[in-house]
XYZ file of C-alpha atoms in Angstrom:
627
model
C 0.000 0.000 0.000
C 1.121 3.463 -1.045
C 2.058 6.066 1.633
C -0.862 8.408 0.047
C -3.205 5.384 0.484
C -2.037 4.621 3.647
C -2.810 8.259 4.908
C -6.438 7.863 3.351
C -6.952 5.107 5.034
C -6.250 6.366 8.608
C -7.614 9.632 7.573
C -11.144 7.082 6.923
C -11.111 5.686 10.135
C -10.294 8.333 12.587
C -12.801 10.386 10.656
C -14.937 7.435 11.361
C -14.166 6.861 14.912
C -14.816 10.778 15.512
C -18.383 10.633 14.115
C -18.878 7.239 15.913
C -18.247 8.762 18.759
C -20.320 11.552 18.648
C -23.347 9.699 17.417
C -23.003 7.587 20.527
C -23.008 10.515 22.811
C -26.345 11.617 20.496
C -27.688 8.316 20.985
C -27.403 8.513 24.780
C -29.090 11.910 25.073
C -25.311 13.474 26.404
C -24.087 15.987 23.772
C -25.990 19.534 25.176
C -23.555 21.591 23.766
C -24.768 21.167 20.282
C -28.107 22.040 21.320
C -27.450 25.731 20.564
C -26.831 25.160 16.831
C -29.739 22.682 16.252
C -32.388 24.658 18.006
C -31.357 27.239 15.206
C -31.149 24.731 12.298
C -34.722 23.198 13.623
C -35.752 27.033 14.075
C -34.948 27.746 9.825
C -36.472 23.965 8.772
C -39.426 25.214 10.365
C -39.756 28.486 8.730
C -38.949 26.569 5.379
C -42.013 24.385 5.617
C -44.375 26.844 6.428
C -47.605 26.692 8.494
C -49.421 24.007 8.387
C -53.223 23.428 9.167
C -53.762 22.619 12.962
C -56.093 19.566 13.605
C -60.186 20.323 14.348
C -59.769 18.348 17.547
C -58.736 21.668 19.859
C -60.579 25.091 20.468
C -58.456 27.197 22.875
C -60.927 29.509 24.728
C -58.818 32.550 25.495
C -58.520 34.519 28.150
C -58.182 38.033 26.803
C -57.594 41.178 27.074
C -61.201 42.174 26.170
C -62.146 39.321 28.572
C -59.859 41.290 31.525
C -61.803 44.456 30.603
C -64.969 43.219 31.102
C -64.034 41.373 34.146
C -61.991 44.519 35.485
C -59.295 42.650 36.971
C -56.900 39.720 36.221
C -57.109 36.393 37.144
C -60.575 36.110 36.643
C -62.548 35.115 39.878
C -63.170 31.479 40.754
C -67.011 32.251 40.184
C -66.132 33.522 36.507
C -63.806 30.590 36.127
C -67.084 28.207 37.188
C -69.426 29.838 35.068
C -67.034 29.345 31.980
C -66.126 25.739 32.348
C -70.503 25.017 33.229
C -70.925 27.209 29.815
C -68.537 25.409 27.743
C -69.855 21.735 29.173
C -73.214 22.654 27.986
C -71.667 21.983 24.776
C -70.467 18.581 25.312
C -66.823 18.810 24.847
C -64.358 16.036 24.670
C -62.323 17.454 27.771
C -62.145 20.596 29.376
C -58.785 21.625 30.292
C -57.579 24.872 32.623
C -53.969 25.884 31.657
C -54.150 27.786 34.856
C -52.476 27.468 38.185
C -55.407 26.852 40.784
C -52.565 27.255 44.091
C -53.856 30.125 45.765
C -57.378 30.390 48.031
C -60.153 32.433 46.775
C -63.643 33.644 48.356
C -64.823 30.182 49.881
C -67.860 30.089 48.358
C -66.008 31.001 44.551
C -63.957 28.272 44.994
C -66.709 26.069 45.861
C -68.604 26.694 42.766
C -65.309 25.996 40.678
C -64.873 22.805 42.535
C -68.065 21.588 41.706
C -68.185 22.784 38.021
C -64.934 20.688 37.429
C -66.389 17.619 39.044
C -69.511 17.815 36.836
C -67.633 17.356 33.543
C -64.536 15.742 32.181
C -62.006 18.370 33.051
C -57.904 18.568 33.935
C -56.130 21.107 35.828
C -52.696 22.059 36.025
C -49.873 21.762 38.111
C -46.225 22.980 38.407
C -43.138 21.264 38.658
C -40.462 22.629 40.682
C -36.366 21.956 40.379
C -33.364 23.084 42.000
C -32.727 26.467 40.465
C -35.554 26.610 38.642
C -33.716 24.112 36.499
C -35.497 21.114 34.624
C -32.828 18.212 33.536
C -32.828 14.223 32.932
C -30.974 11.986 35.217
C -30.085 8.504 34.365
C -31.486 6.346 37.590
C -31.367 2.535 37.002
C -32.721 0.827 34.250
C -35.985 0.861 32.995
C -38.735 2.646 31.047
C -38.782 5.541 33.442
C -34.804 5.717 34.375
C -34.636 9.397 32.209
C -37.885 10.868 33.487
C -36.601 14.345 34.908
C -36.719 14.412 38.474
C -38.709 17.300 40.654
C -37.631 18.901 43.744
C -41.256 18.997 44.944
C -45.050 19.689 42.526
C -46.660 23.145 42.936
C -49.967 21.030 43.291
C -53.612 22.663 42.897
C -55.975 23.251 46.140
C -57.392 20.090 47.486
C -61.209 20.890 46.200
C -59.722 21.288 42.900
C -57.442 18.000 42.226
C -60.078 16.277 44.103
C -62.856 17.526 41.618
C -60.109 16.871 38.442
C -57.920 15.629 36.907
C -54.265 16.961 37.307
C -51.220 17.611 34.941
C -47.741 18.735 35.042
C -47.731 21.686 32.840
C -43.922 22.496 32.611
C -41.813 22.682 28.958
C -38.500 22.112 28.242
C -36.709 24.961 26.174
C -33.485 26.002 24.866
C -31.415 28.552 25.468
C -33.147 31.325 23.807
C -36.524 30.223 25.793
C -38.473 28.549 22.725
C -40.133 25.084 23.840
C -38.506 22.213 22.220
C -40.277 19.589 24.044
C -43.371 19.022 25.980
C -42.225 16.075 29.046
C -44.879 13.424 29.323
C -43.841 12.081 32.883
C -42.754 13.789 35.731
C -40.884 12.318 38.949
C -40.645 14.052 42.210
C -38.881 11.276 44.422
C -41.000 8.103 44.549
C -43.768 10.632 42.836
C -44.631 10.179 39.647
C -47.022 12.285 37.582
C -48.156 12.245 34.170
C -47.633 16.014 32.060
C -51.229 18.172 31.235
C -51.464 17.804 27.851
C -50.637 13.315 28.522
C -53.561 13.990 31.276
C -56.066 15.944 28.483
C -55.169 13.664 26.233
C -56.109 10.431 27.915
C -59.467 11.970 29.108
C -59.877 12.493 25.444
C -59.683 9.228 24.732
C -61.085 7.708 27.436
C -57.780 5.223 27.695
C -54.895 5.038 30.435
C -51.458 5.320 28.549
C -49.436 2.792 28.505
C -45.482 3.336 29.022
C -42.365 1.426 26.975
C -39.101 2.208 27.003
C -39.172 4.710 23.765
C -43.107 5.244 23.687
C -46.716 5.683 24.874
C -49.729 3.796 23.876
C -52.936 5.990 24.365
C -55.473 3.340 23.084
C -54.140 2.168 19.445
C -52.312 5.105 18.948
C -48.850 4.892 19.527
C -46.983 7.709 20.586
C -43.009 7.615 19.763
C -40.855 9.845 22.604
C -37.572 11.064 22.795
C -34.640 10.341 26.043
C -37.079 10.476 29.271
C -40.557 10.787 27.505
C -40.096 13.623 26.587
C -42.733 14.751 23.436
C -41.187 16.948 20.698
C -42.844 20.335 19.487
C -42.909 21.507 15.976
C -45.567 24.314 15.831
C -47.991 24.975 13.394
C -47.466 28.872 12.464
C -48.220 32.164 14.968
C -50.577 32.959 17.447
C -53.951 32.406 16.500
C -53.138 29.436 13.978
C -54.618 26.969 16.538
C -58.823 28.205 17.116
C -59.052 30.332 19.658
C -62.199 32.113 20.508
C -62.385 34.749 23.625
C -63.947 33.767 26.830
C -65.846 36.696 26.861
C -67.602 35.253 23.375
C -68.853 32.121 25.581
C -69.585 34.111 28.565
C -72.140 35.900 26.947
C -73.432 33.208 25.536
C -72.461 33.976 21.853
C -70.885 30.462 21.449
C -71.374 28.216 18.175
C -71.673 24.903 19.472
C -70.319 23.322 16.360
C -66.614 24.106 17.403
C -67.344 22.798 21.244
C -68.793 19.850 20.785
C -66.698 16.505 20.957
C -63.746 19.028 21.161
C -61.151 19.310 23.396
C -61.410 23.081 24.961
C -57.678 24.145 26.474
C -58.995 27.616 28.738
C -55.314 29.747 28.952
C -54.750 33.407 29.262
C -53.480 35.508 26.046
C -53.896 38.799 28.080
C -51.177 41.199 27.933
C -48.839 40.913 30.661
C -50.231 37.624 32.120
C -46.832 36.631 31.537
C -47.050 32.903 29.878
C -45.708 33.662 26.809
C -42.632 31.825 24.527
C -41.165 32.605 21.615
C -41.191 30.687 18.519
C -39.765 30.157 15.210
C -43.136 32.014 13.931
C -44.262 34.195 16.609
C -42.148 35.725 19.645
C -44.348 35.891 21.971
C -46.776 32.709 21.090
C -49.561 32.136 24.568
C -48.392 29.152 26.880
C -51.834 27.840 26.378
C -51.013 27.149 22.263
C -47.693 25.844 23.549
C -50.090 23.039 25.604
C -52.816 22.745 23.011
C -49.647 22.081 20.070
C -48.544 19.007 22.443
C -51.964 17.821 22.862
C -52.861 17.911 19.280
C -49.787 16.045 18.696
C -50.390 13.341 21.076
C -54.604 13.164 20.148
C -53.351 13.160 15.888
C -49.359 11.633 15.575
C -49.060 14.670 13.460
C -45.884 15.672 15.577
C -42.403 15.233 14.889
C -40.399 12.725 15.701
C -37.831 12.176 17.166
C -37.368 8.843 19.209
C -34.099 6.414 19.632
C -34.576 5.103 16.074
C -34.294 8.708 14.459
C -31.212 9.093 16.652
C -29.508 6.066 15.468
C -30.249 7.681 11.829
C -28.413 10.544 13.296
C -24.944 8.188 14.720
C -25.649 6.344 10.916
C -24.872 9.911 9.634
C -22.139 10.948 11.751
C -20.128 8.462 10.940
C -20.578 7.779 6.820
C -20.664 11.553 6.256
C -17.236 12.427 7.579
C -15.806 9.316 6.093
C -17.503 10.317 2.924
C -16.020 13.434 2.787
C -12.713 12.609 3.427
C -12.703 9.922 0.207
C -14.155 12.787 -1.807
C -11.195 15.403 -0.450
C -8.802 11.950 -0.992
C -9.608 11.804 -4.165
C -9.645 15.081 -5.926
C -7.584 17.336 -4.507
C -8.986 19.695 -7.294
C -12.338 21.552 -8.567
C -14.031 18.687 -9.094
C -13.535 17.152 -5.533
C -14.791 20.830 -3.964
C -17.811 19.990 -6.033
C -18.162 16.304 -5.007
C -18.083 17.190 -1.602
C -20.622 20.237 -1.866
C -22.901 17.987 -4.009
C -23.134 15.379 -0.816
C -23.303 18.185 1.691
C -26.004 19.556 -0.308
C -27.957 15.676 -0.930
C -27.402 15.498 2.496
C -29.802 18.837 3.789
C -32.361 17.774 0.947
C -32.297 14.910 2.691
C -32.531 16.208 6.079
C -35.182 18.825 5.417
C -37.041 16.063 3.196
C -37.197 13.976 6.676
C -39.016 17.175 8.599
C -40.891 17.802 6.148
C -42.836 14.317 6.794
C -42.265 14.796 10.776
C -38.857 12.770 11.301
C -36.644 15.310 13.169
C -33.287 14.479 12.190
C -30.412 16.071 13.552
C -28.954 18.688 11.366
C -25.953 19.505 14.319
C -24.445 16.271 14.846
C -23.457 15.881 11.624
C -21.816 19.058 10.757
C -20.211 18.389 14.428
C -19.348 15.350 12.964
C -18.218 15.929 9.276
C -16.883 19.197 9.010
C -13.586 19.086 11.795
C -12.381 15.748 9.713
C -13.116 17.354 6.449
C -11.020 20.790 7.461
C -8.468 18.653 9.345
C -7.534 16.354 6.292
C -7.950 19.290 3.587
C -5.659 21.338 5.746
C -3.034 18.336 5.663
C -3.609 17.652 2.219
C -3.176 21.670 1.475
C 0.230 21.466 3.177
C 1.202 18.233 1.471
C 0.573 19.822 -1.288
C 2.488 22.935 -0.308
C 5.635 20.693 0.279
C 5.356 18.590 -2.490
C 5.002 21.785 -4.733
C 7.845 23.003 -3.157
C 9.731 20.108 -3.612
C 8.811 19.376 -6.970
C 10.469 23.083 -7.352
C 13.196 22.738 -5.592
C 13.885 19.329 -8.227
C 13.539 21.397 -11.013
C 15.828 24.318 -10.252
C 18.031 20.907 -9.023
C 17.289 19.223 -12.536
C 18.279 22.920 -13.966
C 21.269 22.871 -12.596
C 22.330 19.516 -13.157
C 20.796 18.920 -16.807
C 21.729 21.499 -19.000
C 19.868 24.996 -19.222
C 16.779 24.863 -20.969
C 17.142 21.168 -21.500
C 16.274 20.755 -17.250
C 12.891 22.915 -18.219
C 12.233 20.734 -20.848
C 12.245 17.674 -19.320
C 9.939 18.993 -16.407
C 7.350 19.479 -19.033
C 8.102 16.276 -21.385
C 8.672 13.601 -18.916
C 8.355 10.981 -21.650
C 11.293 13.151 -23.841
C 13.496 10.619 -25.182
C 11.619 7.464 -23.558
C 12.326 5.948 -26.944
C 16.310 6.891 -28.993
C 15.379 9.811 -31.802
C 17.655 10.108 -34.357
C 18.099 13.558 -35.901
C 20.628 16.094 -37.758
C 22.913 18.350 -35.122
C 25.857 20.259 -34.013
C 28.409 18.806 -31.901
C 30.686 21.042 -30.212
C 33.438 19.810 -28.161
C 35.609 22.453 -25.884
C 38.583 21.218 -23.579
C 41.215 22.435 -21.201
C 44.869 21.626 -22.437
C 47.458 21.713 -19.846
C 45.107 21.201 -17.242
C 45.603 17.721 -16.038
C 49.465 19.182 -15.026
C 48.124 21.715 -13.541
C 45.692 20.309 -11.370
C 48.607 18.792 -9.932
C 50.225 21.534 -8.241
C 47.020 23.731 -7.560
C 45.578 21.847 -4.885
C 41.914 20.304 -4.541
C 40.620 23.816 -3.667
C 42.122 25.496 -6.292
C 41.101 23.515 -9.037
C 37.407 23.232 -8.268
C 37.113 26.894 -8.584
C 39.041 27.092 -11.507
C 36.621 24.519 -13.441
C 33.855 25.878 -11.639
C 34.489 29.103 -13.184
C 35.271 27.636 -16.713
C 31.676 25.298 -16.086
C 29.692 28.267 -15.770
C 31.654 30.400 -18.907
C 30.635 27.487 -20.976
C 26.845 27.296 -19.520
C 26.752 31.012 -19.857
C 27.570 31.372 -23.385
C 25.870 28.006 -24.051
C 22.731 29.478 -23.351
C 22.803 32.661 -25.412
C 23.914 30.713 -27.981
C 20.651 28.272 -28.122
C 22.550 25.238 -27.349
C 22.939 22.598 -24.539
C 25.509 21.620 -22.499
C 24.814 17.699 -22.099
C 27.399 17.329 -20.092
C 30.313 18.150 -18.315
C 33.885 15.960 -18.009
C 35.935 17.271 -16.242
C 37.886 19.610 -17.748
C 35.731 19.806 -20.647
C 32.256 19.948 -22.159
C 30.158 18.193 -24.963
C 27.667 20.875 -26.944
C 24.618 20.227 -28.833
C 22.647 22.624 -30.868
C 19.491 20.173 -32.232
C 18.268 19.456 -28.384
C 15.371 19.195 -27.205
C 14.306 20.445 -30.755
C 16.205 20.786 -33.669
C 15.599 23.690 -36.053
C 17.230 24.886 -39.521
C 19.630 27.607 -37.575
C 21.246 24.615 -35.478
C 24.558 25.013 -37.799
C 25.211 28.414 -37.891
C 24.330 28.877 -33.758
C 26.940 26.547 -33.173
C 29.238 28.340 -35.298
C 28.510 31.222 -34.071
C 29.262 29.817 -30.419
C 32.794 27.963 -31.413
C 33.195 31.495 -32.243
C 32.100 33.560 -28.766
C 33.628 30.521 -26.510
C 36.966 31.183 -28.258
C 36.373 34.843 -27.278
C 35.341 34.272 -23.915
C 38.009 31.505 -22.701
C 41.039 33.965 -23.562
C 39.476 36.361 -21.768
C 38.978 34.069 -18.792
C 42.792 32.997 -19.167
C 43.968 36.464 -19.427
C 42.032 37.489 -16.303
C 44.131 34.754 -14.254
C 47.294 34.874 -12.838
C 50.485 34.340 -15.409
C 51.510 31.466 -13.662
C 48.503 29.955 -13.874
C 47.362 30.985 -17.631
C 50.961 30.795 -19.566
C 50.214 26.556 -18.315
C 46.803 26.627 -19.871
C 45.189 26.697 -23.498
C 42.033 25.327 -25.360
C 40.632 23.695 -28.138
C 37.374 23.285 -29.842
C 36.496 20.451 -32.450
C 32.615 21.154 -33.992
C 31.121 19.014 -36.376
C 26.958 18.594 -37.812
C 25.583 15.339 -39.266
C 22.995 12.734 -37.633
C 23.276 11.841 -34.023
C 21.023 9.584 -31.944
C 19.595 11.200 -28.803
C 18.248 8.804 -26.100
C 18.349 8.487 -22.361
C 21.051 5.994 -20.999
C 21.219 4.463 -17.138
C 19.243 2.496 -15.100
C 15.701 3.119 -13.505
C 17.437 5.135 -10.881
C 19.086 7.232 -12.772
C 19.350 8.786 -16.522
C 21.180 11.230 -18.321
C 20.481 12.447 -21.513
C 23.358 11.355 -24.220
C 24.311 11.966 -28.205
C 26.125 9.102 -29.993
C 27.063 8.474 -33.162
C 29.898 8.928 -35.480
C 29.096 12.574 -35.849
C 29.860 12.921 -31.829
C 33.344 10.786 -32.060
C 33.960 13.121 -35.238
C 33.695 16.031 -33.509
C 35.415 14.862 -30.385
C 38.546 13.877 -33.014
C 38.630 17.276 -33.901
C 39.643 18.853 -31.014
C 42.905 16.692 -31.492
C 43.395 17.845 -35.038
C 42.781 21.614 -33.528
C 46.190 21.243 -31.366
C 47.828 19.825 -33.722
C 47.099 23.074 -36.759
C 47.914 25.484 -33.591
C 44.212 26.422 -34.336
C 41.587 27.393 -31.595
C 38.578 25.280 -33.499
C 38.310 23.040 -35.724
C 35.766 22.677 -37.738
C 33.925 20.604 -40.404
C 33.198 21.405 -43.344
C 29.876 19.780 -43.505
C 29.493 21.924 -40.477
C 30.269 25.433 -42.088
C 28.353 24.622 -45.393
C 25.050 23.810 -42.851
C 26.250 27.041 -41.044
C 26.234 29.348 -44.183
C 28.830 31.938 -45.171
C 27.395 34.042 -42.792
C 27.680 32.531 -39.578
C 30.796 33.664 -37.522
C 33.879 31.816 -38.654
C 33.704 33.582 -41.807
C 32.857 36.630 -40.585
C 35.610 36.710 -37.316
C 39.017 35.604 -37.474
C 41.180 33.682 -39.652
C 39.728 30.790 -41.314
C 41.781 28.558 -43.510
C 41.209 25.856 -45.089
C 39.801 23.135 -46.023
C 42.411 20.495 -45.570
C 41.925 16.755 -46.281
C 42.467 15.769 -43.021
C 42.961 11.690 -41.574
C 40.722 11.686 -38.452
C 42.187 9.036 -35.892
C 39.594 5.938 -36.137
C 38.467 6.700 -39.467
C 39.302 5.176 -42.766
C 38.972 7.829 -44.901
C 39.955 11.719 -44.719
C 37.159 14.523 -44.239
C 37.724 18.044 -45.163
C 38.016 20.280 -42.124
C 38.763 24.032 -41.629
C 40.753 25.903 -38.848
C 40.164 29.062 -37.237
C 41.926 30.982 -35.359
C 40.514 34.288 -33.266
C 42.373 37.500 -34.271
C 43.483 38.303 -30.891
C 45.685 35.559 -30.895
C 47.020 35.566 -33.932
C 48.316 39.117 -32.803
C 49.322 38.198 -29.833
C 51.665 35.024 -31.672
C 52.835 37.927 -34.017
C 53.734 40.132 -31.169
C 55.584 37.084 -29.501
């Protein structure tokens, strides 16, 4: 397995490992601090659906503020209280239910009359939960259906001639941070205590059924009722204030009541008075009554047209928080490019039609847990993959300017660009130059190690220098001399008179080097140059390790020969003719210097005699003259 592949691999499971671990703390009700973000993402699904219809089954009868005017005074008296519930049960209702707290003693008589007008119909009554710092949480206790039930300090419970008249329910909500109800809990525990919510209470009257408790559900009759951790009911709402019917209580008190939204109805009676104070905000309305809060959870629990969101959903949600991360990763693993950026935006983007698909048809999947999931791997590995990338860039540049200045210039550039240059041997025309040091070897001798390498080192780079300008390449160095090709890594019809042109400017160029160094030094040195053109094969020689690009052919061993035939004719180049008619009369051995020639020269390894030329710079034959 490939290092890359290995890194993907880990990159897979850690990523998977992370989610897994997250969607286990999801699972088991324990990761609160992600609550923030999903009470907003719930908050904009929401708005995205819309309103929706509320169910027939409810009428909320409203205590308003035109109902507080005509009383003159807020809460409405016990007797006004009794007269409204013996109104409404004229109608035959389903249930009557008081979202009030009944705690406090009123006139005797008052309360007597309320008493009795709750025990004459089906009615339920609230009651308050109280906790430790006005705090509501879920503690694990045991096993068992009930072991995540939150746990009371004590119930705010209704006067005696009340509960004892009807029914009683635990009206408390569980909200976020920013005070919007999320859920509605269906059980309550103070100690040994345990007490069912108001809206489980209404709902059962409803029905005429006891609920029946599992471990992830109630059964009211043959409706089955799917909770979240600790029975606790979850609240999608249906649009603003008023969505759910509400009609004023002063409408039924003066007896102005249609009986056709009473009858087999459930009636919730709540105050919507200014500054009565039970008020939440929602993703709709701000300030949305506590009693459509209670009558939302009720018509939830009387239709299953809630959302929900139950131990299954939440395994959906670990499902997710593993595969997406993991997903993602593979996508970023393999494009590192445009097209993985889209990949990876075309899942995230699957994945919320997905999501908001699921609440649209009342499955409340979590929207948090995955991004808490995915996008920390997904950053984390594009980050390292960004700085692999860096360095590899960088060292992919730093082999180039290496290649640069190992291959010859231009050719280095080439090859970075062309890997496959050369894979197979090309054979094509070119100009072979070679240039050498005479004298040098000697010399070398008594110069020391130091000395020499910066003597060659500054011949190398005279060559490379004038090299370049020239068009050519140097394809290689040896020691104390160079091999030159002008046809590399394209040839082209000026190949011939560029190299003449450079036999020409590197005879220039190495007596002024020699000049420039000390007599002692320069009056034990000298050069020659031997240049022929004709075909050469090009190809790339070595193992798999390492290559080198390399000429051969007769043409190369030519012009290699006729560096020897230059020292012998006391000449700086020499040159064949082949080479000068390819270069043109125009090129620079015609135009600088002495040229003589031809001469039917015998070329050591050859069989026959080739017609070469010798040139000499003008400097030096002045300075022989002068000598």
């Amino acid at each position: 397995m490939s290092g890359r592949a290995l890194a993907t691999l880990i990159a897979l499971i850690l990523a998977g490992l992370w989610g897994a671990g997250l969607g286990f703390a999801h699972w088991r009700g324990n990761l609160g601090f992600l609550d923030r973000v999903e009470a907003t993402m719930t908050d904009l699904r929401t708005l995205v659906r819309g309103t929706a219809k509320p169910p027939e089954v409810i009428t909320i009868v409203a205590i308003d503020d035109e109902t507080v005017r005509v009383e003159g005074s807020y809460p409405l008296s016990r007797a006004t209280l009794a007269r409204l519930v013996d109104t409404i049960a004229r109608f035959e209702p389903k249930a009557i239910a008081l979202d009030l707290l009944l705690v406090d003693p009123g006139a005797k008589d008052d309360d007597a009359a309320l008493a009795r007008s709750l025990g004459r119909s089906a009615s339920v009554i609230a009651a308050a939960a109280v906790y430790p710092g006005g705090r509501q949480w879920a503690v694990a206790e045991g096993e068992g259906p009930l072991a995540r039930v939150a746990n009371a300090e004590r119930f705010l419970w209704p006067l005696k001639a009340f509960s004892d008249a009807a029914a009683v329910g635990v009206v408390n909500v569980v909200t976020d941070r920013t005070g919007t109800p999320r859920f509605v809990p269906l059980l309550f525990r103070a100690g040994d205590q345990l007490e069912a919510s108001f809206s489980l209470r209404v709902a059962a009257l409803a029905a005429g059924e006891d609920p029946a408790i599992a471990p992830d559900h109630l059964s009211l009759g043959s409706r089955r009722v799917r909770t979240d951790i600790g029975h606790i009911l979850p609240l999608t709402f249906y649009g603003p204030r008023g969505t759910i019917r509400t009609i004023s209580a002063t409408t039924v008190l003066e007896g102005q009541l249609d009986r056709g939204i009473i009858r087999d109805r459930i009636v919730v009676i709540g105050a919507t008075a200014t500054g009565a104070g039970d008020v939440f905000p929602t993703p709709f309305d701000p300030v949305l009554p506590g009693v459509e809060v209670m009558s939302t959870a009720i018509a939830h629990l009387m239709t299953g047209d809630g959302i929900v969101r139950d131990q299954s959903v939440r395994l959906a949600d670990a499902g997710f928080a593993v595969v997406l991360p993991m997903v993602l990763v593979g996508l970023l693993a393999w494009r590192r490019n445009a097209i993985g950026l889209w990949a990876v935006a075309g899942v995230i983007l699957i994945w919320f039609a997905v999501n908001m698909a699921a609440f649209s048809h009342h499955i409340w999947l979590s929207a948090a847990l995955p991004m808490a999931a995915a996008v920390p791997p997904a950053l984390l590995f594009g980050a390292a993959q960004l700085w692999l990338g860096r360095n590899r860039a960088q060292y992919f540049a730093t082999q180039s300017q290496l290649l640069q200045r190992v291959e010859a210039p231009g050719l280095g550039a080439w090859l970075a660009g062309h890997g496959d240059f050369l894979a197979e041997p090309v054979r094509a025309d070119a100009a072979i130059l070679f240039i050498d040091l005479s004298g040098f070897t000697g010399l070398s001798e008594t110069l020391g190690p130091n000395a020499t390498r910066e003597l060659l080192n500054a011949f190398h780079a005279l060559v490379d220098e004038d090299v370049k300008d020239c068009g050519g390449v140097v394809t290689s160095f040896m020691g104390d001399g160079a091999m030159i090709l002008f046809g590399l890594p394209q040839p082209a019809t000026d190949d011939a008179f560029n190299a003449a042109r450079c036999c020409a400017r590197l005879s220039s160029r190495t007596n002024d080097w020699l000049a420039s160094l000390p007599a002692s030094t320069a009056s034990r040195l000298g050069f020659k140059i031997g240049a022929h053109h004709g075909t050469i094969v090009a190809s790339r020689l070595g193992g798999a390790g390492r290559q080198h690009i390399a000429a051969t052919g007769d043409t190369v061993n030519v012009a290699s020969r006729l560096m020897e035939i230059a020292a012998e004719q006391n000449a700086e180049v020499a040159v064949s003719d082949k080479m000068l008619q390819a270069a043109g009369r125009d090129c620079a051995l015609f135009k600088s210097g002495v040229l003589r020639g031809p001469a039917e020269t015998q070329i050591r390894g050859r069989s026959g005699a080739l017609a070469i030329w010798f040139w000499r710079s003008t400097r030096t034959l002045q300075q022989a003259r002068d000598k």
